[in-house]
Amino acid sequence: MSSHEGTEEQDPVTRYLRMLTELSDLRRRGGTLRFGLPSVTVSDIASQFYCERKVELRYTIGRIRTKEMMDGATRHVGLVERAAYEPPEKILRSALLGKPTWASEVFLLSKFRNVFVTGKPDAVVFEEGKPLRVVEYKFTGTKTPTHYHHVQARVYCLILKKLGLDTSALRYAIVLIPPDLVPDFRKISKLIVGETSKENVFLWDPDWERARAELDWALQYWRGEREAEPTTNRGRCERCEYREMCV
Ligand code: SF4
């Protein structure tokens, strides 16, 4: 398959705008996915690979915010708040025309197996009219990215491909930021666009087949084709804020 995965239209921004309209109509009419949702977020898809039952409990019981989550969210805002707000289609259009762009938290969407998948990657870096990096910051004590970090970044890459962007130069960067470190954004940015993984910045080529298989598995749940699967990792259960309610 070519690097342009889209088919019926050649202009990614036109395709993007058409999907925004379709999704907005669907939101008005009401969705047909689990919990009446019109779309699935990339963040939920990644969380399914941590524990799918936990994702379900968030919807049925409600989100329980832990102190770690609040701390992580505050630090995360510090890394992405530099972005000035502009409509996503304007950012995409100028990036695709060749303007070097660091697009923080730009809203992305595409449709897979007739399901809208949406999300805001921490950043997408564009150079020479192509997406060069999808970037995800993770505030964690782990030394290497975990599977669900990869899932999240890979699905964002897949969305860009499905929109019809030229993904021939695209890699993803997972930046692990230990809880006790004050991130140096300037230094991290240079590493992100570098050639090799260095320090806490991990660069990967997207594995398209794996991304499609992971997305297919995740969407089966949202389409009601199977029940939520609990994790088999007991350590995750011990740290889980839903453990008393999980049967
Ligand atoms: S207790 Fe374990 S299986 Fe249950 S929701 Fe939490 S992490 Fe998942």
mmCIF file of C-alpha atoms and ligand atoms in Angstrom:
data_model
loop_
_atom_site.group_PDB
_atom_site.id
_atom_site.type_symbol
_atom_site.label_atom_id
_atom_site.label_comp_id
_atom_site.label_asym_id
_atom_site.label_seq_id
_atom_site.Cartn_x
_atom_site.Cartn_y
_atom_site.Cartn_z
ATOM 1 C CA MET A 1 0.000 0.000 0.000
ATOM 2 C CA SER A 2 1.299 3.510 -0.754
ATOM 3 C CA SER A 3 2.028 6.023 1.978
ATOM 4 C CA HIS A 4 -1.257 7.721 0.993
ATOM 5 C CA GLU A 5 -3.835 5.402 2.496
ATOM 6 C CA GLY A 6 -6.864 7.582 1.753
ATOM 7 C CA THR A 7 -8.758 6.751 -1.420
ATOM 8 C CA GLU A 8 -11.709 8.781 -2.591
ATOM 9 C CA GLU A 9 -10.224 12.290 -2.113
ATOM 10 C CA GLN A 10 -6.654 13.458 -2.450
ATOM 11 C CA ASP A 11 -6.803 16.492 -0.170
ATOM 12 C CA PRO A 12 -6.320 15.503 3.502
ATOM 13 C CA VAL A 13 -7.725 18.784 4.831
ATOM 14 C CA THR A 14 -10.918 18.375 2.795
ATOM 15 C CA ARG A 15 -11.222 14.835 4.087
ATOM 16 C CA TYR A 16 -10.596 16.052 7.639
ATOM 17 C CA LEU A 17 -13.286 18.747 7.391
ATOM 18 C CA ARG A 18 -15.789 16.296 5.901
ATOM 19 C CA MET A 19 -15.213 13.937 8.823
ATOM 20 C CA LEU A 20 -15.622 16.738 11.346
ATOM 21 C CA THR A 21 -19.013 17.493 9.825
ATOM 22 C CA GLU A 22 -19.996 13.818 9.819
ATOM 23 C CA LEU A 23 -18.959 13.414 13.448
ATOM 24 C CA SER A 24 -20.801 16.513 14.494
ATOM 25 C CA ASP A 25 -24.000 15.182 12.791
ATOM 26 C CA LEU A 26 -23.522 11.856 14.531
ATOM 27 C CA ARG A 27 -23.110 13.579 17.912
ATOM 28 C CA ARG A 28 -26.438 15.317 17.355
ATOM 29 C CA ARG A 29 -28.207 12.102 16.330
ATOM 30 C CA GLY A 30 -26.572 9.962 19.037
ATOM 31 C CA GLY A 31 -23.936 7.278 18.712
ATOM 32 C CA THR A 32 -24.421 3.539 18.411
ATOM 33 C CA LEU A 33 -21.250 2.404 20.173
ATOM 34 C CA ARG A 34 -21.136 1.234 23.785
ATOM 35 C CA PHE A 35 -22.558 3.774 26.238
ATOM 36 C CA GLY A 36 -24.173 5.535 23.257
ATOM 37 C CA LEU A 37 -20.856 7.014 22.210
ATOM 38 C CA PRO A 38 -20.481 8.461 18.706
ATOM 39 C CA SER A 39 -16.705 7.957 18.659
ATOM 40 C CA VAL A 40 -13.832 6.346 20.525
ATOM 41 C CA THR A 41 -10.823 8.228 21.855
ATOM 42 C CA VAL A 42 -7.258 7.110 21.235
ATOM 43 C CA SER A 43 -6.639 7.523 24.938
ATOM 44 C CA ASP A 44 -9.373 4.962 25.750
ATOM 45 C CA ILE A 45 -7.958 2.602 23.134
ATOM 46 C CA ALA A 46 -4.506 2.781 24.740
ATOM 47 C CA SER A 47 -6.052 2.249 28.182
ATOM 48 C CA GLN A 48 -7.755 -0.932 26.921
ATOM 49 C CA PHE A 49 -4.243 -2.385 26.616
ATOM 50 C CA TYR A 50 -3.590 -1.564 30.270
ATOM 51 C CA CYS A 51 -6.898 -2.984 31.513
ATOM 52 C CA GLU A 52 -10.059 -2.966 29.446
ATOM 53 C CA ARG A 53 -12.255 -3.633 32.446
ATOM 54 C CA LYS A 54 -10.893 -0.486 34.066
ATOM 55 C CA VAL A 55 -11.933 1.531 31.011
ATOM 56 C CA GLU A 56 -15.420 0.068 31.346
ATOM 57 C CA LEU A 57 -15.590 0.903 35.062
ATOM 58 C CA ARG A 58 -14.681 4.501 34.294
ATOM 59 C CA TYR A 59 -17.797 4.699 32.142
ATOM 60 C CA THR A 60 -20.139 2.762 34.423
ATOM 61 C CA ILE A 61 -18.988 4.062 37.834
ATOM 62 C CA GLY A 62 -17.219 7.287 36.909
ATOM 63 C CA ARG A 63 -13.647 8.486 36.907
ATOM 64 C CA ILE A 64 -11.821 8.262 40.231
ATOM 65 C CA ARG A 65 -8.993 10.801 40.235
ATOM 66 C CA THR A 66 -5.889 9.849 42.199
ATOM 67 C CA LYS A 67 -3.225 12.297 43.373
ATOM 68 C CA GLU A 68 -0.735 10.826 40.859
ATOM 69 C CA MET A 69 -3.164 11.524 38.016
ATOM 70 C CA MET A 70 -3.665 15.149 39.128
ATOM 71 C CA ASP A 71 0.105 15.719 39.460
ATOM 72 C CA GLY A 72 0.716 14.178 36.027
ATOM 73 C CA ALA A 73 -2.022 16.322 34.434
ATOM 74 C CA THR A 74 -0.544 19.531 35.893
ATOM 75 C CA ARG A 75 2.958 18.751 34.609
ATOM 76 C CA HIS A 76 1.542 17.725 31.252
ATOM 77 C CA VAL A 77 -0.164 21.102 30.829
ATOM 78 C CA GLY A 78 3.236 22.735 31.440
ATOM 79 C CA LEU A 79 4.660 20.980 28.380
ATOM 80 C CA VAL A 80 1.881 21.696 25.923
ATOM 81 C CA GLU A 81 0.546 25.098 27.026
ATOM 82 C CA ARG A 82 2.959 26.974 24.734
ATOM 83 C CA ALA A 83 0.617 26.363 21.847
ATOM 84 C CA ALA A 84 -1.424 29.323 20.637
ATOM 85 C CA TYR A 85 -4.936 28.232 19.672
ATOM 86 C CA GLU A 86 -5.685 28.031 15.984
ATOM 87 C CA PRO A 87 -8.350 25.939 14.253
ATOM 88 C CA PRO A 88 -6.938 22.462 13.502
ATOM 89 C CA GLU A 89 -7.728 22.708 9.784
ATOM 90 C CA LYS A 90 -5.699 25.937 9.567
ATOM 91 C CA ILE A 91 -2.739 24.293 11.333
ATOM 92 C CA LEU A 92 -2.953 21.253 9.053
ATOM 93 C CA ARG A 93 -3.294 23.307 5.897
ATOM 94 C CA SER A 94 -0.240 25.473 6.570
ATOM 95 C CA ALA A 95 1.793 22.467 7.769
ATOM 96 C CA LEU A 96 0.955 20.554 4.595
ATOM 97 C CA LEU A 97 1.928 23.559 2.492
ATOM 98 C CA GLY A 98 5.415 23.220 3.953
ATOM 99 C CA LYS A 99 5.509 25.498 7.005
ATOM 100 C CA PRO A 100 7.594 23.833 9.761
ATOM 101 C CA THR A 101 4.999 23.242 12.471
ATOM 102 C CA TRP A 102 4.953 21.936 16.012
ATOM 103 C CA ALA A 103 1.246 21.274 16.469
ATOM 104 C CA SER A 104 0.431 20.751 20.134
ATOM 105 C CA GLU A 105 -2.759 18.880 21.001
ATOM 106 C CA VAL A 106 -4.308 19.272 17.567
ATOM 107 C CA PHE A 107 -7.633 17.426 17.287
ATOM 108 C CA LEU A 108 -7.347 14.460 14.910
ATOM 109 C CA LEU A 109 -9.975 12.042 13.716
ATOM 110 C CA SER A 110 -10.533 9.341 11.174
ATOM 111 C CA LYS A 111 -12.881 6.442 10.555
ATOM 112 C CA PHE A 112 -11.991 2.769 10.883
ATOM 113 C CA ARG A 113 -14.498 -0.020 10.281
ATOM 114 C CA ASN A 114 -17.143 2.717 10.289
ATOM 115 C CA VAL A 115 -16.137 3.918 13.773
ATOM 116 C CA PHE A 116 -14.784 7.426 14.371
ATOM 117 C CA VAL A 117 -11.537 7.428 16.328
ATOM 118 C CA THR A 118 -10.506 10.804 17.752
ATOM 119 C CA GLY A 119 -7.746 12.261 19.882
ATOM 120 C CA LYS A 120 -5.175 14.939 20.512
ATOM 121 C CA PRO A 121 -1.582 13.761 20.374
ATOM 122 C CA ASP A 122 0.681 15.832 22.608
ATOM 123 C CA ALA A 123 2.346 17.067 19.446
ATOM 124 C CA VAL A 124 2.673 16.410 15.742
ATOM 125 C CA VAL A 125 5.817 17.833 14.160
ATOM 126 C CA PHE A 126 5.633 18.702 10.462
ATOM 127 C CA GLU A 127 8.511 19.438 8.124
ATOM 128 C CA GLU A 128 8.490 19.898 4.355
ATOM 129 C CA GLY A 129 4.752 19.356 4.210
ATOM 130 C CA LYS A 130 4.841 15.951 5.896
ATOM 131 C CA PRO A 131 4.299 14.745 9.460
ATOM 132 C CA LEU A 132 7.729 13.865 10.856
ATOM 133 C CA ARG A 133 6.922 12.916 14.457
ATOM 134 C CA VAL A 134 3.952 12.046 16.603
ATOM 135 C CA VAL A 135 4.972 12.901 20.167
ATOM 136 C CA GLU A 136 3.625 11.560 23.442
ATOM 137 C CA TYR A 137 4.878 12.715 26.875
ATOM 138 C CA LYS A 138 4.524 10.215 29.704
ATOM 139 C CA PHE A 139 5.137 11.142 33.331
ATOM 140 C CA THR A 140 6.289 7.849 34.703
ATOM 141 C CA GLY A 141 9.044 6.185 36.644
ATOM 142 C CA THR A 142 9.368 3.391 34.043
ATOM 143 C CA LYS A 143 12.611 3.292 32.082
ATOM 144 C CA THR A 144 11.203 2.071 28.768
ATOM 145 C CA PRO A 145 7.864 2.680 27.055
ATOM 146 C CA THR A 146 5.189 0.101 27.798
ATOM 147 C CA HIS A 147 2.910 -1.554 25.281
ATOM 148 C CA TYR A 148 -0.021 0.816 25.757
ATOM 149 C CA HIS A 149 2.273 3.837 25.173
ATOM 150 C CA HIS A 150 3.141 2.348 21.781
ATOM 151 C CA VAL A 151 -0.509 1.582 21.024
ATOM 152 C CA GLN A 152 -1.489 5.206 21.595
ATOM 153 C CA ALA A 153 1.285 6.629 19.401
ATOM 154 C CA ARG A 154 0.717 4.014 16.682
ATOM 155 C CA VAL A 155 -2.997 4.777 16.438
ATOM 156 C CA TYR A 156 -2.242 8.484 16.037
ATOM 157 C CA CYS A 157 0.161 7.582 13.217
ATOM 158 C CA LEU A 158 -2.566 5.452 11.649
ATOM 159 C CA ILE A 159 -5.046 8.348 11.795
ATOM 160 C CA LEU A 160 -2.592 10.595 9.945
ATOM 161 C CA LYS A 161 -2.104 7.894 7.321
ATOM 162 C CA LYS A 162 -5.838 7.303 6.947
ATOM 163 C CA LEU A 163 -6.367 11.040 6.472
ATOM 164 C CA GLY A 164 -4.141 10.729 3.419
ATOM 165 C CA LEU A 165 -1.054 12.521 4.709
ATOM 166 C CA ASP A 166 2.344 11.473 3.379
ATOM 167 C CA THR A 167 3.623 9.321 6.251
ATOM 168 C CA SER A 168 6.795 8.154 4.496
ATOM 169 C CA ALA A 169 9.011 10.047 6.978
ATOM 170 C CA LEU A 170 6.803 9.559 10.028
ATOM 171 C CA ARG A 171 8.158 8.146 13.290
ATOM 172 C CA TYR A 172 6.772 8.440 16.783
ATOM 173 C CA ALA A 173 8.519 9.691 19.890
ATOM 174 C CA ILE A 174 7.623 8.556 23.380
ATOM 175 C CA VAL A 175 9.162 10.843 25.985
ATOM 176 C CA LEU A 176 9.390 9.351 29.470
ATOM 177 C CA ILE A 177 9.642 12.002 32.155
ATOM 178 C CA PRO A 178 10.425 10.724 35.664
ATOM 179 C CA PRO A 179 8.259 12.255 38.416
ATOM 180 C CA ASP A 180 11.242 14.047 40.031
ATOM 181 C CA LEU A 181 12.555 15.648 36.803
ATOM 182 C CA VAL A 182 11.768 19.180 35.646
ATOM 183 C CA PRO A 183 11.623 18.747 31.847
ATOM 184 C CA ASP A 184 13.782 20.961 29.638
ATOM 185 C CA PHE A 185 11.449 21.451 26.684
ATOM 186 C CA ARG A 186 14.136 22.937 24.399
ATOM 187 C CA LYS A 187 16.429 19.940 24.877
ATOM 188 C CA ILE A 188 13.592 17.423 24.556
ATOM 189 C CA SER A 189 12.408 19.056 21.310
ATOM 190 C CA LYS A 190 15.840 18.621 19.716
ATOM 191 C CA LEU A 191 15.984 14.966 20.719
ATOM 192 C CA ILE A 192 12.488 14.362 19.341
ATOM 193 C CA VAL A 193 13.518 15.408 15.830
ATOM 194 C CA GLY A 194 16.871 13.607 16.090
ATOM 195 C CA GLU A 195 17.796 10.399 14.318
ATOM 196 C CA THR A 196 18.202 7.999 17.247
ATOM 197 C CA SER A 197 16.644 7.394 20.647
ATOM 198 C CA LYS A 198 18.552 9.245 23.346
ATOM 199 C CA GLU A 199 18.135 9.727 27.084
ATOM 200 C CA ASN A 200 14.402 9.540 27.818
ATOM 201 C CA VAL A 201 13.262 10.123 24.231
ATOM 202 C CA PHE A 202 12.399 6.900 22.381
ATOM 203 C CA LEU A 203 11.947 7.002 18.608
ATOM 204 C CA TRP A 204 10.139 4.274 16.669
ATOM 205 C CA ASP A 205 8.981 3.556 13.154
ATOM 206 C CA PRO A 206 5.249 2.887 13.123
ATOM 207 C CA ASP A 207 4.411 -0.793 12.683
ATOM 208 C CA TRP A 208 1.323 -0.353 10.506
ATOM 209 C CA GLU A 209 0.140 -3.956 10.566
ATOM 210 C CA ARG A 210 0.413 -4.109 14.315
ATOM 211 C CA ALA A 211 -1.385 -0.787 14.673
ATOM 212 C CA ARG A 212 -4.289 -2.054 12.540
ATOM 213 C CA ALA A 213 -4.510 -5.313 14.497
ATOM 214 C CA GLU A 214 -4.504 -3.471 17.847
ATOM 215 C CA LEU A 215 -7.149 -1.054 16.653
ATOM 216 C CA ASP A 216 -9.325 -3.901 15.342
ATOM 217 C CA TRP A 217 -9.155 -5.667 18.710
ATOM 218 C CA ALA A 218 -10.010 -2.473 20.607
ATOM 219 C CA LEU A 219 -12.950 -1.562 18.357
ATOM 220 C CA GLN A 220 -14.523 -5.003 18.805
ATOM 221 C CA TYR A 221 -15.301 -3.959 22.381
ATOM 222 C CA TRP A 222 -16.832 -0.588 21.420
ATOM 223 C CA ARG A 223 -18.956 -2.220 18.734
ATOM 224 C CA GLY A 224 -20.327 -4.651 21.333
ATOM 225 C CA GLU A 225 -18.746 -7.690 19.689
ATOM 226 C CA ARG A 226 -17.164 -8.914 22.937
ATOM 227 C CA GLU A 227 -17.077 -8.125 26.666
ATOM 228 C CA ALA A 228 -14.351 -6.174 28.471
ATOM 229 C CA GLU A 229 -11.249 -8.174 29.267
ATOM 230 C CA PRO A 230 -9.580 -7.699 32.668
ATOM 231 C CA THR A 231 -5.812 -7.437 32.873
ATOM 232 C CA THR A 232 -3.909 -10.530 33.973
ATOM 233 C CA ASN A 233 -1.236 -8.338 35.593
ATOM 234 C CA ARG A 234 -1.870 -8.616 39.344
ATOM 235 C CA GLY A 235 0.408 -5.645 40.093
ATOM 236 C CA ARG A 236 -1.947 -3.383 38.139
ATOM 237 C CA CYS A 237 -4.894 -4.676 40.167
ATOM 238 C CA GLU A 238 -3.078 -3.964 43.448
ATOM 239 C CA ARG A 239 -2.613 -0.322 42.427
ATOM 240 C CA CYS A 240 -6.089 0.009 40.903
ATOM 241 C CA GLU A 241 -8.516 2.581 42.309
ATOM 242 C CA TYR A 242 -11.419 0.328 41.226
ATOM 243 C CA ARG A 243 -10.188 -2.896 42.860
ATOM 244 C CA GLU A 244 -12.970 -2.898 45.495
ATOM 245 C CA MET A 245 -15.608 -2.657 42.763
ATOM 246 C CA CYS A 246 -14.061 -5.019 40.254
ATOM 247 C CA VAL A 247 -15.569 -8.499 40.265
HETATM 248 S S1 SF4 B 1 -8.825 -4.422 39.662
HETATM 249 FE FE1 SF4 B 1 -7.500 -5.213 38.006
HETATM 250 S S2 SF4 B 1 -8.925 -6.162 36.531
HETATM 251 FE FE2 SF4 B 1 -10.149 -4.854 37.900
HETATM 252 S S3 SF4 B 1 -10.300 -2.907 36.840
HETATM 253 FE FE3 SF4 B 1 -8.558 -2.756 38.223
HETATM 254 S S4 SF4 B 1 -6.760 -3.324 37.015
HETATM 255 FE FE4 SF4 B 1 -8.585 -4.039 35.926
#
